[in-house]
CSV table of C-alpha atoms in Angstrom, one decimal:
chain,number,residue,atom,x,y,z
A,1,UNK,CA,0.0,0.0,0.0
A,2,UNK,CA,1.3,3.1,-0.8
A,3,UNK,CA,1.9,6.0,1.7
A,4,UNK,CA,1.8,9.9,1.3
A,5,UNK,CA,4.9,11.5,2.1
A,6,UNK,CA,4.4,15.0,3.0
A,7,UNK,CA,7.0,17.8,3.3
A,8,UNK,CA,6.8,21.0,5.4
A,9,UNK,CA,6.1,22.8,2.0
A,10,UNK,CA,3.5,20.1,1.1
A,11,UNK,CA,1.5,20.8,3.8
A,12,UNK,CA,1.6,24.8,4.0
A,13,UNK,CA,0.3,24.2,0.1
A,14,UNK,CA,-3.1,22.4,0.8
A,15,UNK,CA,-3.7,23.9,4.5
A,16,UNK,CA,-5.8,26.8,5.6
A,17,UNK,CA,-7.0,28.2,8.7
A,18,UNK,CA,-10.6,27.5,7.6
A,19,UNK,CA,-9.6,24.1,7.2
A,20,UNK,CA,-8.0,23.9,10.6
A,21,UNK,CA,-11.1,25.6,12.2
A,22,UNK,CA,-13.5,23.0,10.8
A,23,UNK,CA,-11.3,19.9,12.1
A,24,UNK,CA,-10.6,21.5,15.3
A,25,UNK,CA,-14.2,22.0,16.0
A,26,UNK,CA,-14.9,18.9,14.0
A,27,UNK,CA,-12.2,16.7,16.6
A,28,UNK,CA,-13.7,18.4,19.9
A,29,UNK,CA,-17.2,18.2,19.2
A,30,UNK,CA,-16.6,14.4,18.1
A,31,UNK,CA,-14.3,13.7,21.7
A,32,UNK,CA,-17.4,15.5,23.7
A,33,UNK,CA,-19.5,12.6,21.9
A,34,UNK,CA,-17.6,10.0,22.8
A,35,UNK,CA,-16.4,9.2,19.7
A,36,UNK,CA,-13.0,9.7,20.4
A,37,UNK,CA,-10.2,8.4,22.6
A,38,UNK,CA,-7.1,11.0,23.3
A,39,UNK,CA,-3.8,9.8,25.0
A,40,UNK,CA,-2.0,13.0,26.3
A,41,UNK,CA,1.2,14.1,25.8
A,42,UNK,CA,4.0,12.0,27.0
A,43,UNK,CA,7.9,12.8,27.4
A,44,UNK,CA,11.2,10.8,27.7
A,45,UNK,CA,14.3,13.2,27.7
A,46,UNK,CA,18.2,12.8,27.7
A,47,UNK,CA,20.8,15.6,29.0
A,48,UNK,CA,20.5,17.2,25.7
A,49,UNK,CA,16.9,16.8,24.5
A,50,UNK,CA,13.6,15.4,24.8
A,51,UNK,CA,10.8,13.2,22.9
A,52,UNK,CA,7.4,14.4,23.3
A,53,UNK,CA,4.6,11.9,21.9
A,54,UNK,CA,0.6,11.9,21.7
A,55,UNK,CA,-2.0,9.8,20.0
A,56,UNK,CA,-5.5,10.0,18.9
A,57,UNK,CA,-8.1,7.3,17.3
A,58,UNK,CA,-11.3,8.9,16.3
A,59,UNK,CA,-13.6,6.3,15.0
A,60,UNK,CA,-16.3,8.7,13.1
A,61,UNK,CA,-14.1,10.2,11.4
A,62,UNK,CA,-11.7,6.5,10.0
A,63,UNK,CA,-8.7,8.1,11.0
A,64,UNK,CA,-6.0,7.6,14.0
A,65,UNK,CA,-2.5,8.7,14.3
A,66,UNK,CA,-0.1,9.9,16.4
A,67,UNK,CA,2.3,12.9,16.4
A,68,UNK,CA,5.6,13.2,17.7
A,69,UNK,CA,8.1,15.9,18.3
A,70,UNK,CA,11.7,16.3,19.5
A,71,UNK,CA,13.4,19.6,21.1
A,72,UNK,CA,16.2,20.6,21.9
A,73,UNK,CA,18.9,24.0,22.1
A,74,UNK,CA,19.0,22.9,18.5
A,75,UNK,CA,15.7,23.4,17.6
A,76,UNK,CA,12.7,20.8,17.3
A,77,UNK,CA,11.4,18.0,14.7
A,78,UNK,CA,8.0,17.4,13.8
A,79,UNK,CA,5.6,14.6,12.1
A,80,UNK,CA,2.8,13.0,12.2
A,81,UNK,CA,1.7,9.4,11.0
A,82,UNK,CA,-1.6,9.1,9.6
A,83,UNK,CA,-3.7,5.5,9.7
A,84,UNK,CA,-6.8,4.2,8.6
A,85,UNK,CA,-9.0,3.7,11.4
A,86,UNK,CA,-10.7,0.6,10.2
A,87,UNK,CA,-7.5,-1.6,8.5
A,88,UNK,CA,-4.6,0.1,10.1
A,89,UNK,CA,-3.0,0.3,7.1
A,90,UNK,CA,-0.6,3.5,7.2
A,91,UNK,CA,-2.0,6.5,5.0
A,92,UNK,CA,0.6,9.3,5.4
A,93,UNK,CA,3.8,10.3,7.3
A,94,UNK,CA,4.2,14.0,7.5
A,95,UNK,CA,6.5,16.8,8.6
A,96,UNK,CA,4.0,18.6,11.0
A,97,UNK,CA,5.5,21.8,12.7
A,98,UNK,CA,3.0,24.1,10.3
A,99,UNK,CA,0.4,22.0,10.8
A,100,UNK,CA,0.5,22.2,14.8
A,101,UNK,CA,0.9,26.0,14.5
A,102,UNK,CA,-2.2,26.2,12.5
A,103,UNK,CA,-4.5,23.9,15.1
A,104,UNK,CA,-3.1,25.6,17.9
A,105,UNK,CA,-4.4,29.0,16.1
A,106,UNK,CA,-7.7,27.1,15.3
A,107,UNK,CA,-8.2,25.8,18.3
A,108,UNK,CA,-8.2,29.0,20.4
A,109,UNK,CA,-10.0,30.0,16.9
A,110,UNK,CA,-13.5,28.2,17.6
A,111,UNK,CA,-12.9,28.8,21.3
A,112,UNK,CA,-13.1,32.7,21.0
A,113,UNK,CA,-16.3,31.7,18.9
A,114,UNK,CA,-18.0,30.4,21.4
A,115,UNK,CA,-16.8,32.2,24.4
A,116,UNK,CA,-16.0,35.9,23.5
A,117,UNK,CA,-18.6,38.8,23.4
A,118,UNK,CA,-20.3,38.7,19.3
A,119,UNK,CA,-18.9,42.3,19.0
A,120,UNK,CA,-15.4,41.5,19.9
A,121,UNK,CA,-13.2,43.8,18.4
A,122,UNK,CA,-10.5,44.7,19.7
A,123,UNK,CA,-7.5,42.3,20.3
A,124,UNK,CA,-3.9,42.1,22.6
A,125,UNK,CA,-1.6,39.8,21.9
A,126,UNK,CA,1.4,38.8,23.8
A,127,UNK,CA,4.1,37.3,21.8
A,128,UNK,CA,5.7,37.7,18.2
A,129,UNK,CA,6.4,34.3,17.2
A,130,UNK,CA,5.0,31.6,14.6
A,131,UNK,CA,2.3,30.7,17.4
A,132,UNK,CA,1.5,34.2,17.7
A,133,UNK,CA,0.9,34.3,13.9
A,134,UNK,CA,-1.9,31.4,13.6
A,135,UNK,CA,-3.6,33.2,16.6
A,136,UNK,CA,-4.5,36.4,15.3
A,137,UNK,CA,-5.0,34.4,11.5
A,138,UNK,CA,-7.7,32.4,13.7
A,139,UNK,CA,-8.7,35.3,15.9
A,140,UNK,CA,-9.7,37.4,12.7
A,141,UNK,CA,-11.6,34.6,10.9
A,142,UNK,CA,-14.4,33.9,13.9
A,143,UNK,CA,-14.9,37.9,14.6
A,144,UNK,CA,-14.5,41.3,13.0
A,145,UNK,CA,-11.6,42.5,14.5
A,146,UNK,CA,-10.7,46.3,13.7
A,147,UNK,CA,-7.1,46.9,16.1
A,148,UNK,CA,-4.2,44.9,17.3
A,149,UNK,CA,-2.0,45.8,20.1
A,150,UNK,CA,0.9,43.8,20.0
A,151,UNK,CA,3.9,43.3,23.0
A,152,UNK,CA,7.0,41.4,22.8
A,153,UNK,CA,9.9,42.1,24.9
A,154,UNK,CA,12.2,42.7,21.5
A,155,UNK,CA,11.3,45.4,19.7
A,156,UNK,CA,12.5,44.6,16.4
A,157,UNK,CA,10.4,41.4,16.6
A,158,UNK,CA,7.1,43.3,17.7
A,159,UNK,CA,7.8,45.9,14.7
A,160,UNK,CA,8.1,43.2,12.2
A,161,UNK,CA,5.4,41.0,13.5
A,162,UNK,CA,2.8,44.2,13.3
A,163,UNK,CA,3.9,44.9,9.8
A,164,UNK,CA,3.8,41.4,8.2
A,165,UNK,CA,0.4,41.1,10.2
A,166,UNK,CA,-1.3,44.1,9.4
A,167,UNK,CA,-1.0,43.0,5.5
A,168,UNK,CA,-2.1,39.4,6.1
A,169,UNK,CA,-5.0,39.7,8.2
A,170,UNK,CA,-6.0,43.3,6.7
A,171,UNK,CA,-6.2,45.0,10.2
A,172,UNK,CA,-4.1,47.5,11.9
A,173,UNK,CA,-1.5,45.6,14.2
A,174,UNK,CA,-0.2,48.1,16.6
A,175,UNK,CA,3.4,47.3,18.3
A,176,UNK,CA,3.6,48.1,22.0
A,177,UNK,CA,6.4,49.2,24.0
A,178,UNK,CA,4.7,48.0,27.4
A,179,UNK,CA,2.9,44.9,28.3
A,180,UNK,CA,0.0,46.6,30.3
A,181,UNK,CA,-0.9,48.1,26.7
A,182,UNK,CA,-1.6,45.1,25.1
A,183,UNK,CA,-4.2,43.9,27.8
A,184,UNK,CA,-5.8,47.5,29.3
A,185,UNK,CA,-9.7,47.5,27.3
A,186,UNK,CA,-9.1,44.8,25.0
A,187,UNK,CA,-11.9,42.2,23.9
A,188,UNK,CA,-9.6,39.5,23.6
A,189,UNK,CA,-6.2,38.9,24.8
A,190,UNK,CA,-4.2,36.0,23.6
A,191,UNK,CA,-1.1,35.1,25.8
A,192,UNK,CA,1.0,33.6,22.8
A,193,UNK,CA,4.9,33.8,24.1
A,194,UNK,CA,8.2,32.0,25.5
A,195,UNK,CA,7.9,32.9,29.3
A,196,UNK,CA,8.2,30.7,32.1
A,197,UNK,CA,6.7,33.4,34.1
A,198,UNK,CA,3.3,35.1,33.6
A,199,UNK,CA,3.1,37.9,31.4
A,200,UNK,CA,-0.4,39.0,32.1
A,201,UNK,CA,-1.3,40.5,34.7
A,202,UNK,CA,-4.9,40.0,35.7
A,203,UNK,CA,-5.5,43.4,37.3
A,204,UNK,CA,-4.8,44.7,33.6
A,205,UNK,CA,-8.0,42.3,32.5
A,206,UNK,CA,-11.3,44.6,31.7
A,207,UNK,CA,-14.8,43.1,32.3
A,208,UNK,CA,-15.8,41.2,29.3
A,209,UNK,CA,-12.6,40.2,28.0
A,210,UNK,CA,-12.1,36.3,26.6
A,211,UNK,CA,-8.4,35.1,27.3
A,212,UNK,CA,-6.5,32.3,25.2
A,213,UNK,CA,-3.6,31.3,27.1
A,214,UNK,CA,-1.8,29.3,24.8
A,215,UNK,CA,2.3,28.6,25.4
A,216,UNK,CA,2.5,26.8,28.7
A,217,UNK,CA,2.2,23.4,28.5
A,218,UNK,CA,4.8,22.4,31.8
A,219,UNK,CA,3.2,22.5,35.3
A,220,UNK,CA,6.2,24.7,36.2
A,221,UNK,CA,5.6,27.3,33.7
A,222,UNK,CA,2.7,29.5,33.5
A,223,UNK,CA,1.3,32.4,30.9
A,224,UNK,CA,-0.9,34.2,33.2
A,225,UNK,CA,-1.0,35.0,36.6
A,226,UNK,CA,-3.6,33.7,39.3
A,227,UNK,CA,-5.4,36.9,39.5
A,228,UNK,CA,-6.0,36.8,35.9
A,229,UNK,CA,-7.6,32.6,36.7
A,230,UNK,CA,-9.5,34.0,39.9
A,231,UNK,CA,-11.3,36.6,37.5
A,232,UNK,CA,-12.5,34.1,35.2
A,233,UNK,CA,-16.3,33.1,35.3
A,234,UNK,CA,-15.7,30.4,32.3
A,235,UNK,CA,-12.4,28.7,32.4
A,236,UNK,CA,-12.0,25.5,29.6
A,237,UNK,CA,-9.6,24.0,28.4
A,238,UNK,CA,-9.3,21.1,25.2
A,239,UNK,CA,-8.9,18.4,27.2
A,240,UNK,CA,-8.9,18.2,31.4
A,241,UNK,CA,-7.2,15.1,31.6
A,242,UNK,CA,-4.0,16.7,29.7
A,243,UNK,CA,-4.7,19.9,31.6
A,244,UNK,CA,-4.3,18.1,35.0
A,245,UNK,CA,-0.6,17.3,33.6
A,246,UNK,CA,0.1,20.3,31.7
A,247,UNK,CA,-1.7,23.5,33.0
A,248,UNK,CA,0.5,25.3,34.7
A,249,UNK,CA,-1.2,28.1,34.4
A,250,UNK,CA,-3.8,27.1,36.8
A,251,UNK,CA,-1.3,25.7,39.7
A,252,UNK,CA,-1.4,28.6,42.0
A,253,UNK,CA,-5.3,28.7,41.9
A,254,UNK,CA,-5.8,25.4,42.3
A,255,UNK,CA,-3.2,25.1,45.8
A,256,UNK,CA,-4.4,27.8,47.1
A,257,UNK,CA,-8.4,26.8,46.8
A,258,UNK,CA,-9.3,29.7,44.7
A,259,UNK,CA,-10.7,27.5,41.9
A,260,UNK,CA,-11.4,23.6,41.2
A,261,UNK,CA,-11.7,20.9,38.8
A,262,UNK,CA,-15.3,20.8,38.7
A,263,UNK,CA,-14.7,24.5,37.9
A,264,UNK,CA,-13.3,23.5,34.3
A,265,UNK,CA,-15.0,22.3,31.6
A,266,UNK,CA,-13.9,21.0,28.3
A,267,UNK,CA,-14.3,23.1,24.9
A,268,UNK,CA,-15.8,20.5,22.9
A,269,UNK,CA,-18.4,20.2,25.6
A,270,UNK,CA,-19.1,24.0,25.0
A,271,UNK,CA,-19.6,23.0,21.2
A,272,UNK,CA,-22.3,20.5,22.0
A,273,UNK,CA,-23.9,22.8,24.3
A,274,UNK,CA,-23.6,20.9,27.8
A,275,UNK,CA,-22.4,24.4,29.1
A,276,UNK,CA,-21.9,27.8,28.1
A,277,UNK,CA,-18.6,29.5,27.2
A,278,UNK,CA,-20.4,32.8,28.2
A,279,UNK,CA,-23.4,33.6,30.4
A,280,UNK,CA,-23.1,37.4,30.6
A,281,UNK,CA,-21.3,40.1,28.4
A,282,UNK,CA,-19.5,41.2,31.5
A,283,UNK,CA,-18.0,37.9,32.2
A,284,UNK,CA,-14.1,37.7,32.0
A,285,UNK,CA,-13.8,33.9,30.4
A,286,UNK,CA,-10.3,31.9,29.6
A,287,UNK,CA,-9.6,29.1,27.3
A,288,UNK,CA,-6.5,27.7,28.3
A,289,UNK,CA,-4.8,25.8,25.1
A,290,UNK,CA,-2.9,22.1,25.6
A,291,UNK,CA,-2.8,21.2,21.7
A,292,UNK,CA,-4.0,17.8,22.0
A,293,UNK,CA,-3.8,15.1,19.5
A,294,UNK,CA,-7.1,14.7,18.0
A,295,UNK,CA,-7.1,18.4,17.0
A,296,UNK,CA,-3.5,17.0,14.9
A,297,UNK,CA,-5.1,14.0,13.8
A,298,UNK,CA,-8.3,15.9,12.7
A,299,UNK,CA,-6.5,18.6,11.0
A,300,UNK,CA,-4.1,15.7,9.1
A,301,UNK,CA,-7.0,14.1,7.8
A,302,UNK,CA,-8.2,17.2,6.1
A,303,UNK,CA,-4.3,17.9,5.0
A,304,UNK,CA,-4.4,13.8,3.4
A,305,UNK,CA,-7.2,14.3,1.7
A,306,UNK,CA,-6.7,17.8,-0.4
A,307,UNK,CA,-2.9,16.6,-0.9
A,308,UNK,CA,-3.7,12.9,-2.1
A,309,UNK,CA,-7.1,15.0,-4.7
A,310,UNK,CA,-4.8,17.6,-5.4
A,311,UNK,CA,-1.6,15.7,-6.4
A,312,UNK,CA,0.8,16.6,-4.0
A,313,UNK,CA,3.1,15.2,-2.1
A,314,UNK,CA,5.0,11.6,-3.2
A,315,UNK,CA,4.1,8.4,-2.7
A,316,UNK,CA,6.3,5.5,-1.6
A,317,UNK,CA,6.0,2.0,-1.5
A,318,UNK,CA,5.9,0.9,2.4
């Protein structure tokens, strides 16, 4: 049987954020059906690097895979291996650092659907990265967004990042010299960067914001501070089970009583309506971001199909 071999440039030909949004919501609303089972993230680490591995079968949908990832001061390796959920038989192997950018963006994408105010329009984003990029692509595609404040601590990066932006999502990206600036009366604040230590401030946070706290993904690291959790009427994440290993973002709150478990709810579960992302305009509400593996194994089913229609990529004998 042959199998799809898909390069880094392969995949940023066939895959869209609109794409990404629909597998993402697609893959959640599927796992709050019980249609899907998600392993979470697991590591196994040397002196100079580590292996991070996750896995998703989603029955409904024929597909299951697995993506894995390396990193280390070198940099980090991606892909993902595609299967057919009913024979097994291997579909695709593909490089997959775009591809987790995008459902990371799409994720937090049909989150800030169905938790932020309908007349969202103002955003602040902190970070300047490749993550930061898929957020505000996603951000822009589920509400009319009309100004960007952006804050990085480098200000070469910020100014670059607000002019590339600007012209790709067709909205004035703002660069900011002070963190406070890019959270003070914004809509939607989207916590996007390489700290260890929070970079938002929760007094900062005006009623009715939505927050996506994306980056942290350690129990020792966290985004946002506890102030900024304690203010939160809606807090959900993509998947609690990986959120009890990974949020570090909520550690503080949690020890010290100020929020629980039972407090969290799962996004997909806001997609099939068991709760609401959002009872009143006013609320402050979070979405706190793992990247789990059914949102890579949705997205690669979409990326298999347009490639394999399409023509692209190579196929090898396995």
């Amino acid at each position: 049987m042959p199998v799809l071999m898909l390069t880094e440039d392969d995949v940023r030909q066939v895959l869209t954020m609109d794409m990404a949004l629909e597998a993402v919501e697609q893959g959640l609303r599927k796992m709050a059906l019980d249609e899907v089972m998600n392993i979470p993230r697991s590591r196994a680490q040397t002196d100079h690097g580590m292996l991070h591995v996750m896995s998703a079968a989603a029955k409904t949908l024929g597909v299951m895979g697995y993506k894995s990832y390396t990193t280390s001061r070198k940099g980090s390796n991606f892909h993902l291996g595609l299967f057919d959920g009913k024979t097994g038989v291997l579909l695709s192997l593909m490089q997959a650092d775009y591809l987790g950018q995008m459902r990371t963006g799409a994720a937090s994408g049909v989150a800030t659907q169905c938790m932020a105010r309908p007349d969202a329009s103002e955003v602040g984003l902190f970070g300047s990265g490749k993550q930061a990029r898929t957020q505000l692509l996603a951000v822009c595609k589920v509400r009319k967004i009309s100004r960007v404040q952006v804050y990085s601590p480098n200000e070469e990066h910020r100014r670059e990042f607000a002019t590339q932006m600007s012209s790709q999502c067709g909205v004035e990206v703002e660069p900011v010299p002070r963190p406070e600036m890019a959270a003070e009366d914004k809509d939607i604040i989207v916590t996007a960067s390489s700290s260890r230590e929070p970079v938002l401030n929760g007094d900062w946070i005006a009623e009715g914001t939505h927050i996506n706290a994306v980056s942290s993904n350690f129990l020792g690291k966290a985004e946002i501070d506890a102030v900024a959790v304690r203010r939160c009427e809606s807090i959900v994440v993509d998947s609690k089970d990986q959120a009890r290993l990974e949020a570090g973002d909520f550690v503080q709150a949690l020890e010290d009583g100020s929020i629980h478990w039972a407090d969290v709810h799962e996004l997909g579960q806001i997609i099939v309506g068991r709760y609401t992302g959002r009872a009143h305009p006013q609320d402050v509400t979070l979405f706190k971001s793992l990247g789990i593996a059914i949102e890579d194994v949705a997205v690669a089913a979409k990326v298999y199909a347009k490639a394999q229609a399409a023509g692209v990529g190579r196929q090898i004998d396995w």
